[in-house]
CSV table of C-alpha atoms and ligand atoms in Angstrom, one decimal:
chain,number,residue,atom,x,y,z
C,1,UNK,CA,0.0,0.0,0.0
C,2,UNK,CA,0.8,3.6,-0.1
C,3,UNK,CA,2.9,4.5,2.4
C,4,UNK,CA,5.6,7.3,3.0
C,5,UNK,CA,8.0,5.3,4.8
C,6,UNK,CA,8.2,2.6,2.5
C,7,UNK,CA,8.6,5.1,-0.2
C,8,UNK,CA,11.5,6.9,1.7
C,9,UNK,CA,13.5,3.4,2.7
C,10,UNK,CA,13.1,2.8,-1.2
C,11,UNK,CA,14.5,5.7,-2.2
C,12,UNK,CA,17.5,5.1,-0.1
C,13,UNK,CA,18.2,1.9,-1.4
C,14,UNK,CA,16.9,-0.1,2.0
C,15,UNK,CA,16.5,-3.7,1.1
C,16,UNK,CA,12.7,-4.8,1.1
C,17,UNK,CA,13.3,-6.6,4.4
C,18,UNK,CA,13.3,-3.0,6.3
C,19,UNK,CA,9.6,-2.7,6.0
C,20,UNK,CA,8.5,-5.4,6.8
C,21,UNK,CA,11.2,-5.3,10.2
C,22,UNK,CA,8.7,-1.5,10.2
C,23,UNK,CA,5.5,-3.1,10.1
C,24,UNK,CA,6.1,-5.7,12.8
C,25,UNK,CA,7.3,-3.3,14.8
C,26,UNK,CA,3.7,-0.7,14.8
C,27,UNK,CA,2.1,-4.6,15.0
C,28,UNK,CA,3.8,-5.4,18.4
C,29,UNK,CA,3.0,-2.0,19.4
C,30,UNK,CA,6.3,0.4,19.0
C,31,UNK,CA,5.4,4.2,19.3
C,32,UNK,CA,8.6,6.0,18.7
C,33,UNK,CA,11.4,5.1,15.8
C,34,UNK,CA,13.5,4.3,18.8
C,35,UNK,CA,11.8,1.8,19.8
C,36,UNK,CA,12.3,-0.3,16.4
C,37,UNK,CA,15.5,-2.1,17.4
C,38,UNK,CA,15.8,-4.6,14.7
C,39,UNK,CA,16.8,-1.3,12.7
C,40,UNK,CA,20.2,0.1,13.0
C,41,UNK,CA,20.5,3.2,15.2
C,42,UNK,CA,21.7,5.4,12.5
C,43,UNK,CA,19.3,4.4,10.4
C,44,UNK,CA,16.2,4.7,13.1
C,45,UNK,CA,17.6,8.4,13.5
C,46,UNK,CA,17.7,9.4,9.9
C,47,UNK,CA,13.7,8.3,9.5
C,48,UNK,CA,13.1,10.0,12.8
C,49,UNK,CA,14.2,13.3,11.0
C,50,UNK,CA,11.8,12.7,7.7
C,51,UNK,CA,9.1,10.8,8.5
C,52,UNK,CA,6.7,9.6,11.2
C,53,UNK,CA,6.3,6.1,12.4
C,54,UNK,CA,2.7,6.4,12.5
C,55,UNK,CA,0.2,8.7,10.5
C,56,UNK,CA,-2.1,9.2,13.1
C,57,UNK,CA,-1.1,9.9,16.7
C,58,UNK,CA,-3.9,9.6,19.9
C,59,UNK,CA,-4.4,13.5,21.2
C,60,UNK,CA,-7.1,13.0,23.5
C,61,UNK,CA,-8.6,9.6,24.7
C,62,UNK,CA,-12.6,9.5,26.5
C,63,UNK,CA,-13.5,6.2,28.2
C,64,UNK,CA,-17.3,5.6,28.9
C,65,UNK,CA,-18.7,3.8,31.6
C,66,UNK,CA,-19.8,0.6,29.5
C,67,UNK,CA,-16.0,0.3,28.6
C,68,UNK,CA,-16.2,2.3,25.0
C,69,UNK,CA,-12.9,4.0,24.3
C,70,UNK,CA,-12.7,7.1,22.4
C,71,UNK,CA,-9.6,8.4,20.6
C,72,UNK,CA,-9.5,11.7,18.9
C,73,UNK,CA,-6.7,11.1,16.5
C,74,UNK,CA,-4.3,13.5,14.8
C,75,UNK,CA,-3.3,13.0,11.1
C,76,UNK,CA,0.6,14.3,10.0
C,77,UNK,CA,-1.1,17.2,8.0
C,78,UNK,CA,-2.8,18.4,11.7
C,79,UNK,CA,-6.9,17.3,11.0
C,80,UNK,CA,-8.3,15.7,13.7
C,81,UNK,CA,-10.3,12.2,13.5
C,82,UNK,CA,-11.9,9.7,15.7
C,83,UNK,CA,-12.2,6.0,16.3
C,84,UNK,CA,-13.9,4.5,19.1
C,85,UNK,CA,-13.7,0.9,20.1
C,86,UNK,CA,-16.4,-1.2,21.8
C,87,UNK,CA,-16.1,-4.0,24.1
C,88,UNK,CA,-17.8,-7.3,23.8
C,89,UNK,CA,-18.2,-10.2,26.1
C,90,UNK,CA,-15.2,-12.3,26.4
C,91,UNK,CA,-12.2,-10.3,26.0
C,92,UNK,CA,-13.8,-9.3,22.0
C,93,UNK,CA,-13.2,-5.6,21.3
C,94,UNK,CA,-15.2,-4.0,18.0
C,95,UNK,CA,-13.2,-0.8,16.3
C,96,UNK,CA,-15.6,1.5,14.4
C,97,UNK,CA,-12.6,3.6,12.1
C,98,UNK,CA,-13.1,6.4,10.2
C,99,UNK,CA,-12.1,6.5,6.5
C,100,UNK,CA,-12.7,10.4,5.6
C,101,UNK,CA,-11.8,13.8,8.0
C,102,UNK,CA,-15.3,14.9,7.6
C,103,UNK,CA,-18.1,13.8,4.9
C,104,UNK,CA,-19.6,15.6,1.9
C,105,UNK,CA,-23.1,13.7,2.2
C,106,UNK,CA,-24.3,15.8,4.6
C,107,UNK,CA,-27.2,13.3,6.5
C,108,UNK,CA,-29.1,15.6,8.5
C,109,UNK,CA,-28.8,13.6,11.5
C,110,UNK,CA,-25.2,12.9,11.7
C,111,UNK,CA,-22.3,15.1,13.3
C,112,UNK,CA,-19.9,13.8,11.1
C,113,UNK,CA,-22.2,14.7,8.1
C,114,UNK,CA,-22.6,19.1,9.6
C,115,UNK,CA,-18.4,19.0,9.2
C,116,UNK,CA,-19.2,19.1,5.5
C,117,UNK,CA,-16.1,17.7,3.3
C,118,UNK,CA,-13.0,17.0,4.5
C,119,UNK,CA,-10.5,14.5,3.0
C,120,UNK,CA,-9.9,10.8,2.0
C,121,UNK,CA,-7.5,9.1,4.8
C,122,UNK,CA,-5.0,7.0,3.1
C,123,UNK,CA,-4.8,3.0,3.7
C,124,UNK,CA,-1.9,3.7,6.0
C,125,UNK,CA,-3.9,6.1,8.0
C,126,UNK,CA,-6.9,3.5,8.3
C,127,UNK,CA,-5.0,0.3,9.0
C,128,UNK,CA,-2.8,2.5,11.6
C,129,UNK,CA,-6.2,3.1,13.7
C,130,UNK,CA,-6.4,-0.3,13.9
C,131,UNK,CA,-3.2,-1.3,14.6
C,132,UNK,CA,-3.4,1.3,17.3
C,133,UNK,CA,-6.4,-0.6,18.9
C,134,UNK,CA,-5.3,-3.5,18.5
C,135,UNK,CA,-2.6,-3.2,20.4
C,136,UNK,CA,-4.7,-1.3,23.4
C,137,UNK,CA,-6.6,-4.3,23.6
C,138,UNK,CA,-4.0,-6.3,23.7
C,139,UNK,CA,-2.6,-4.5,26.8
C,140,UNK,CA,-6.3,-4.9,28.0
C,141,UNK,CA,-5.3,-8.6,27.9
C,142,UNK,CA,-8.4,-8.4,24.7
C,143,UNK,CA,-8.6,-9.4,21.5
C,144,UNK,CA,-9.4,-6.5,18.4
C,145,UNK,CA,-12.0,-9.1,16.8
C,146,UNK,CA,-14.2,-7.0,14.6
C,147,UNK,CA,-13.6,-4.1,12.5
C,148,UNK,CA,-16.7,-1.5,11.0
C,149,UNK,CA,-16.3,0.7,9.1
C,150,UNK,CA,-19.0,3.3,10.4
C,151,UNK,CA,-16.5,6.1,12.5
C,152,UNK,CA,-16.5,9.4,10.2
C,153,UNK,CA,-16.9,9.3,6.6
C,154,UNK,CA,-18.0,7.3,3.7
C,155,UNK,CA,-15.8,4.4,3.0
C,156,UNK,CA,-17.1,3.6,-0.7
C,157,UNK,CA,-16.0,7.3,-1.8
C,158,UNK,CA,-12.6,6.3,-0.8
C,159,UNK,CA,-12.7,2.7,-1.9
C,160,UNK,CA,-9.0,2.6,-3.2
C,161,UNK,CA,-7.8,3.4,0.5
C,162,UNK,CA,-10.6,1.6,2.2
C,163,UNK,CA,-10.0,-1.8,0.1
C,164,UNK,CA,-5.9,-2.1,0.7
C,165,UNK,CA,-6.5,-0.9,4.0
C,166,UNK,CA,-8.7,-4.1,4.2
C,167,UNK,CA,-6.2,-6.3,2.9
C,168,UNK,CA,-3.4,-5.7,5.4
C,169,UNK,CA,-6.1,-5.7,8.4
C,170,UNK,CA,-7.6,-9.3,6.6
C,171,UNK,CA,-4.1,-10.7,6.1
C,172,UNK,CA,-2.3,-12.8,8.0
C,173,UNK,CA,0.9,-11.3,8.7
C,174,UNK,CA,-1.3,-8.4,9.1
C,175,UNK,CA,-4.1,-8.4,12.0
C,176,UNK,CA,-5.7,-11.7,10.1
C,177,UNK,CA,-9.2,-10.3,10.9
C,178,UNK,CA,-12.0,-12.7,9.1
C,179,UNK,CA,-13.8,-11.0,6.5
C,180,UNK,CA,-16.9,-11.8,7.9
C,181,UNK,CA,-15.6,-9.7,10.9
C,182,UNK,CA,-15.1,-7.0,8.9
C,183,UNK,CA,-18.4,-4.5,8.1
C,184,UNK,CA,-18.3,-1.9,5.4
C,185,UNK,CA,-21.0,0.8,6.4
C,186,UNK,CA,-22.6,2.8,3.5
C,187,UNK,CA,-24.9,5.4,2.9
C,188,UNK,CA,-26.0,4.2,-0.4
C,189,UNK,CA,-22.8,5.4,-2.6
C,190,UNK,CA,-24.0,2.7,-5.5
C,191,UNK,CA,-20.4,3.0,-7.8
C,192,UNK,CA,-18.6,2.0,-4.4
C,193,UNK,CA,-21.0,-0.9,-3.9
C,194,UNK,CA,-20.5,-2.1,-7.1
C,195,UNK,CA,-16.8,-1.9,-6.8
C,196,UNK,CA,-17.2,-3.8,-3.7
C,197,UNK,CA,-19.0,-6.8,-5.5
C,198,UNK,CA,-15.6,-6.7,-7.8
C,199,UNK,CA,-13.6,-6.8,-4.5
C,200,UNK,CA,-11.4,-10.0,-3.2
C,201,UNK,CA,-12.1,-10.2,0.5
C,202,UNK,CA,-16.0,-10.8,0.9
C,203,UNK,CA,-16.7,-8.3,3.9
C,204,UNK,CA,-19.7,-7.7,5.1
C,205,UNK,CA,-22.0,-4.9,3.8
C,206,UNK,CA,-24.4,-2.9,5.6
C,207,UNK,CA,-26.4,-0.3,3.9
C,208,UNK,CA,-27.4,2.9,6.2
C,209,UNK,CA,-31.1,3.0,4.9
C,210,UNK,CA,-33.2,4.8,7.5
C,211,UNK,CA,-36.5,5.1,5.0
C,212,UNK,CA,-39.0,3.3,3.4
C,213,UNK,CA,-40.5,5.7,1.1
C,214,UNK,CA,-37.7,7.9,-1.2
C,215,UNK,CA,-39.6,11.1,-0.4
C,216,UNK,CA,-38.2,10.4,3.6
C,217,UNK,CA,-35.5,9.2,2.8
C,218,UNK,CA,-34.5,12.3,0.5
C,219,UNK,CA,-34.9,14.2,3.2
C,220,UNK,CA,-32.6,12.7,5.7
C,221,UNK,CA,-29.9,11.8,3.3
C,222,UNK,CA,-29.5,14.0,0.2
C,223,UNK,CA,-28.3,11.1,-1.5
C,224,UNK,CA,-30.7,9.7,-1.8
C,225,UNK,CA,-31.7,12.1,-5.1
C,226,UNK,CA,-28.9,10.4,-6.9
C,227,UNK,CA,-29.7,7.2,-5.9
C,228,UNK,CA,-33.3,6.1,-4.7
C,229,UNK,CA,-33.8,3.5,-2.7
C,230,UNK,CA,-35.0,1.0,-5.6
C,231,UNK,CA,-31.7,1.6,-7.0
C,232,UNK,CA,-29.1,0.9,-4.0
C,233,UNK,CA,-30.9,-2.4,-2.8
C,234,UNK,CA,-30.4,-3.4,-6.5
C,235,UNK,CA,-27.2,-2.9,-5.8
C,236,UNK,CA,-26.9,-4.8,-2.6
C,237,UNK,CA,-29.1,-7.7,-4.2
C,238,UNK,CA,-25.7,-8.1,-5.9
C,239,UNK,CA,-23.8,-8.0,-3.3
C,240,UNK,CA,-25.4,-10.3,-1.1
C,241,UNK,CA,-25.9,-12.8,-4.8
C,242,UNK,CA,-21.9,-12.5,-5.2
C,243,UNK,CA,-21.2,-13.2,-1.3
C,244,UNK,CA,-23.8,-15.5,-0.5
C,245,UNK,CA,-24.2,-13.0,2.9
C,246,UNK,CA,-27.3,-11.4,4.0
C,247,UNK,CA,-26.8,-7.1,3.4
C,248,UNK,CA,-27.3,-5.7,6.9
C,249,UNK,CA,-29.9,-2.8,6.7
C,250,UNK,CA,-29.6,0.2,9.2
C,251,UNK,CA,-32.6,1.6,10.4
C,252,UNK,CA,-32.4,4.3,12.8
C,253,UNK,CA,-35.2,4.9,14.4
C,254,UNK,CA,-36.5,8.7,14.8
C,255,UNK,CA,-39.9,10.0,16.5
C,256,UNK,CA,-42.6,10.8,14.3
C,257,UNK,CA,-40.6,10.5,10.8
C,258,UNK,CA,-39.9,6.9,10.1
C,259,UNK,CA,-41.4,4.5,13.0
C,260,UNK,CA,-44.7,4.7,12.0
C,261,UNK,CA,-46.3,1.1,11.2
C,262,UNK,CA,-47.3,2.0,7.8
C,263,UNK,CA,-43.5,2.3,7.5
C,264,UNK,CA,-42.8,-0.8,9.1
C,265,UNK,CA,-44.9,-2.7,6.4
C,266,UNK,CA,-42.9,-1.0,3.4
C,267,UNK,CA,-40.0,-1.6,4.6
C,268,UNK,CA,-40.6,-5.2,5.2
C,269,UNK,CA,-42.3,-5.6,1.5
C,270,UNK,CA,-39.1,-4.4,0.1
C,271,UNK,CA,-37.0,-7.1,2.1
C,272,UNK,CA,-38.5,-9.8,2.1
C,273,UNK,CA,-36.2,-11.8,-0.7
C,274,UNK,CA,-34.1,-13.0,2.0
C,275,UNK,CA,-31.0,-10.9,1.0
C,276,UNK,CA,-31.7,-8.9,4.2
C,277,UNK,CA,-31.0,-8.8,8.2
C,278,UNK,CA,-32.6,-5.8,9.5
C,279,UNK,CA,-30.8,-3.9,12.4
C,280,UNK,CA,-32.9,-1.1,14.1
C,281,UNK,CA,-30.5,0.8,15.7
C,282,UNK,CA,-31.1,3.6,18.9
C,283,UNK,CA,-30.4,7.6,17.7
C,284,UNK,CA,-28.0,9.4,19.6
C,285,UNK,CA,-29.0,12.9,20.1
C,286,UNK,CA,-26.6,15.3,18.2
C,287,UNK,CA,-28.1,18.5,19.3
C,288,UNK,CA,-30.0,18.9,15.8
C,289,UNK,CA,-33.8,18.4,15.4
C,290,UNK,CA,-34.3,14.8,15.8
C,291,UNK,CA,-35.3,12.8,18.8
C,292,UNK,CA,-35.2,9.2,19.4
C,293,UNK,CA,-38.6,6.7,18.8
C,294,UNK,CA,-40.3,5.9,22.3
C,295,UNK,CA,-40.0,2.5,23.4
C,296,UNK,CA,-43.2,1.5,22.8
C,297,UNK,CA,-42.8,3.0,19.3
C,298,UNK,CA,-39.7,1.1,18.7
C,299,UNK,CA,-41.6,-2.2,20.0
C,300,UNK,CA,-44.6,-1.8,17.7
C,301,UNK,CA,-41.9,-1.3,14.3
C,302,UNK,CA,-40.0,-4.5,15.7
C,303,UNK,CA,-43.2,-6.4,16.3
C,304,UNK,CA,-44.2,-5.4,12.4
C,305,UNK,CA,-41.6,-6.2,10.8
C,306,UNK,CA,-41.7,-10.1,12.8
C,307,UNK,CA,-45.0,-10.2,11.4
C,308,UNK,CA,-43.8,-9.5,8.4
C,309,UNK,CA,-41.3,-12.8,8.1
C,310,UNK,CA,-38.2,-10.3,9.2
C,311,UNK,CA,-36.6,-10.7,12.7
C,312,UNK,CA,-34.8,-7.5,13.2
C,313,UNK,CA,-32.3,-6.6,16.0
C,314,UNK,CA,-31.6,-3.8,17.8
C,315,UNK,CA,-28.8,-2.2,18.1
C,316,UNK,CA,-28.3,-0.2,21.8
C,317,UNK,CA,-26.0,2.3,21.6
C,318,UNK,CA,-22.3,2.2,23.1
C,319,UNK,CA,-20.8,4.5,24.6
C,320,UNK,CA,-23.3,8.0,24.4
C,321,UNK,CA,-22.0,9.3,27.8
C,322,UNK,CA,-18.7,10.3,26.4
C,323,UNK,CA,-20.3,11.2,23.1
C,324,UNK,CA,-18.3,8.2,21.8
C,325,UNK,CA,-21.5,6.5,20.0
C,326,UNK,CA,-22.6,6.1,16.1
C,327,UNK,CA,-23.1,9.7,14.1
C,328,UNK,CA,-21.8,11.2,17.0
C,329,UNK,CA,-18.1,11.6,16.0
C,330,UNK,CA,-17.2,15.0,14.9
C,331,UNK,CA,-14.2,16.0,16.3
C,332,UNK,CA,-14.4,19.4,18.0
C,333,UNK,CA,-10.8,20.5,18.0
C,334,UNK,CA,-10.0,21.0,14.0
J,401,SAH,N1,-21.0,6.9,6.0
J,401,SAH,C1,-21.4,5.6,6.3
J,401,SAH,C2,-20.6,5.1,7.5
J,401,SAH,C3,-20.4,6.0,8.7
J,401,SAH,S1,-21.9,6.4,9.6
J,401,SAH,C4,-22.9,5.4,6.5
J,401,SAH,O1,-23.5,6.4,6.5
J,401,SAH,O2,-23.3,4.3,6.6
J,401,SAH,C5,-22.2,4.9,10.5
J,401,SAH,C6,-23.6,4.7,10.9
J,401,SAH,O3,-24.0,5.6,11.9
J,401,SAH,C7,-24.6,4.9,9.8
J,401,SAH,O4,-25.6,3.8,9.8
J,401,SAH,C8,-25.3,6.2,10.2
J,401,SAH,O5,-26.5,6.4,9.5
J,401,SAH,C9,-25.3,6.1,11.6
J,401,SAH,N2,-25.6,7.3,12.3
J,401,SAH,C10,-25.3,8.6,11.9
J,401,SAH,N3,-25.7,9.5,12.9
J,401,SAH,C11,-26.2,8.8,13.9
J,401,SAH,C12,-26.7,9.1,15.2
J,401,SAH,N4,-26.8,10.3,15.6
J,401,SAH,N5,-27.2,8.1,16.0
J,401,SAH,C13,-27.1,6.8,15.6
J,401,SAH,N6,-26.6,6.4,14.4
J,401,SAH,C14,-26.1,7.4,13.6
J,402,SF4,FE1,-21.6,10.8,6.0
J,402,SF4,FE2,-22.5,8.4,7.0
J,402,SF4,FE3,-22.8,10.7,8.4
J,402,SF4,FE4,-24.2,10.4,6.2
J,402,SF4,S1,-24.3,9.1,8.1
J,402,SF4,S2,-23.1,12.2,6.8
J,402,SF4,S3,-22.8,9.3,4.9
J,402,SF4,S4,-20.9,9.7,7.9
């Protein structure tokens, strides 16, 4: 993949040997060039002069009192972005990353999506995240099991980076993460699913949807004017054909514009080909002008959709007392 320090060893004639003696070191968790001892000292000082062992570096870390970790992250060119990871029964730890500084979709329920634009990370600056996690949970005596990719950003607009940071995280003299551990979250972006149908490792796909009717969903998720809602499950019908894995469909549930039964119904009648797994999922307040469904709301679209031949599941959400939960990461200091 990309990455400055393997073009820098290059162009000083290192043999290929030197990267990989680079990589192990950020695997087993070295934070500082001097800390790479299976390079020569001269050699660790000259890269410590030119380039940085990692491309992101932690600047401000919130834990939450269910165990989420939040790290606001600081890329070489100074932007800031988060990753959060979630812990699981059993010593399993999930890492949502982020694949943009900012998004240009511009959902109007999402933090991330008021930034506005920002840029693509590179695969470096994605796999480093993890990298970076996994080794906290390893000194958490925990395992970094999962990875999502549903922190900041839109991962199919920056497939290139997304997909070879996949690779090194799937490989196994990388983190050797499964690919059915691994979750690619999109808002509908439809060249970047089909890309993903073209793609090696057969990750999971889950499809932010949120809608059952264009004319709601158009007005939560701009995108959805280029491509309606007929269109992207098309699209994920592929997916799910070429992977033989069920397409995981968000639904986040807000009061009053999209957990009304008659919704429930639609949705359900454009599911129902067994392509689908249904995840409801709990909205984190963001200060804007949406509110969470009412339990008993919530209950009554779950119990629909079970009527319906669909068992959905909720998702609760991780982490919202330190602001460290889904749609919530925008990082203040820019
Ligand atoms: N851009 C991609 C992935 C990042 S967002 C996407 O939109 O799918 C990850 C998930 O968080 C998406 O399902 C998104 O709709 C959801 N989300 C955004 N804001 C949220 C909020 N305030 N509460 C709960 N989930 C939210
Ligand atoms: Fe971007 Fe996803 Fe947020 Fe929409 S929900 S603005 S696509 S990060």
């Amino acid at each position: 993949m990309s990455d400055q320090v393997a073009s820098v060893l290059k162009s000083w004639g290192e043999p290929a040997y030197r990267l990989k003696q680079v990589d192990d070191a950020r695997r087993s968790g070295a934070r500082e060039w001097d800390e790479v001892t299976t390079l020569p000292k001269a050699l660790r000082t000259r890269l410590a002069e030119v380039v940085p062992l990692w491309t992101v570096a932690p600047d401000a870390m919130a834990e939450s009192r269910d165990g989420t970790i939040k790290w606001r992250l600081r890329t070489a060119d100074g932007l800031a972005i988060e990753s959060v990871l979630i812990k699981h029964a059993r010593g399993r730890r999930t890492l949502c990353v982020s694949s943009q500084a900012g998004c240009a979709l511009g959902c109007r329920f999402c933090a991330t999506g008021t930034m506005g634009p920002g840029r693509d990370l590179t695969a470096r600056e994605i796999a480093d995240q993890a990298y970076l996690a996994a080794d906290s949970a390893r000194g958490a005596e925990a395992r970094l099991s999962n990875i999502v990719f549903m922190g900041m950003g839109e991962p199919l607009q920056n497939t290139s980076a997304v997909f070879d940071a996949i690779r090194e995280i799937h490989a196994p003299d990388g983190l050797g993460i499964s690919a059915r551990s691994i979750a690619v979250s999109t808002a509908g972006w439809v060249p970047g699913i089909e890309e993903l149908v073209a793609f090696e490792v057969p990750v999971r796909l889950a499809l932010s949807l949120h809608a059952a009717d264009d004319d709601t969903r158009s007005a939560l998720m701009p995108i959805n004017n280029r491509w309606p809602i007929a269109n992207v499950l098309a699209a994920c019908r592929r997916y799910a054909d070429r992977t033989g894995r069920r397409v995981f469909i968000e639904y986040l549930l807000l009061d009053g514009v999209n957990d009304n039964v008659s919704d429930a119904r639609r949705l359900a009648s454009q599911l129902r080909d067994g392509r689908f797994h249904v995840n409801l999922i709990e909205y984190n307040a963001t200060g804007g002008d949406y509110r969470g469904s009412p339990p008993d709301r919530a209950r009554r679209f779950a119990e629909e959709l079970q009527e319906a031949g669909l068992h959905p599941s909720f998702r609760r959400s991780r982490g919202a007392d330190s602001a460290a939960a889904c749609g919530q990461l925008a990082a203040k200091a820019r």
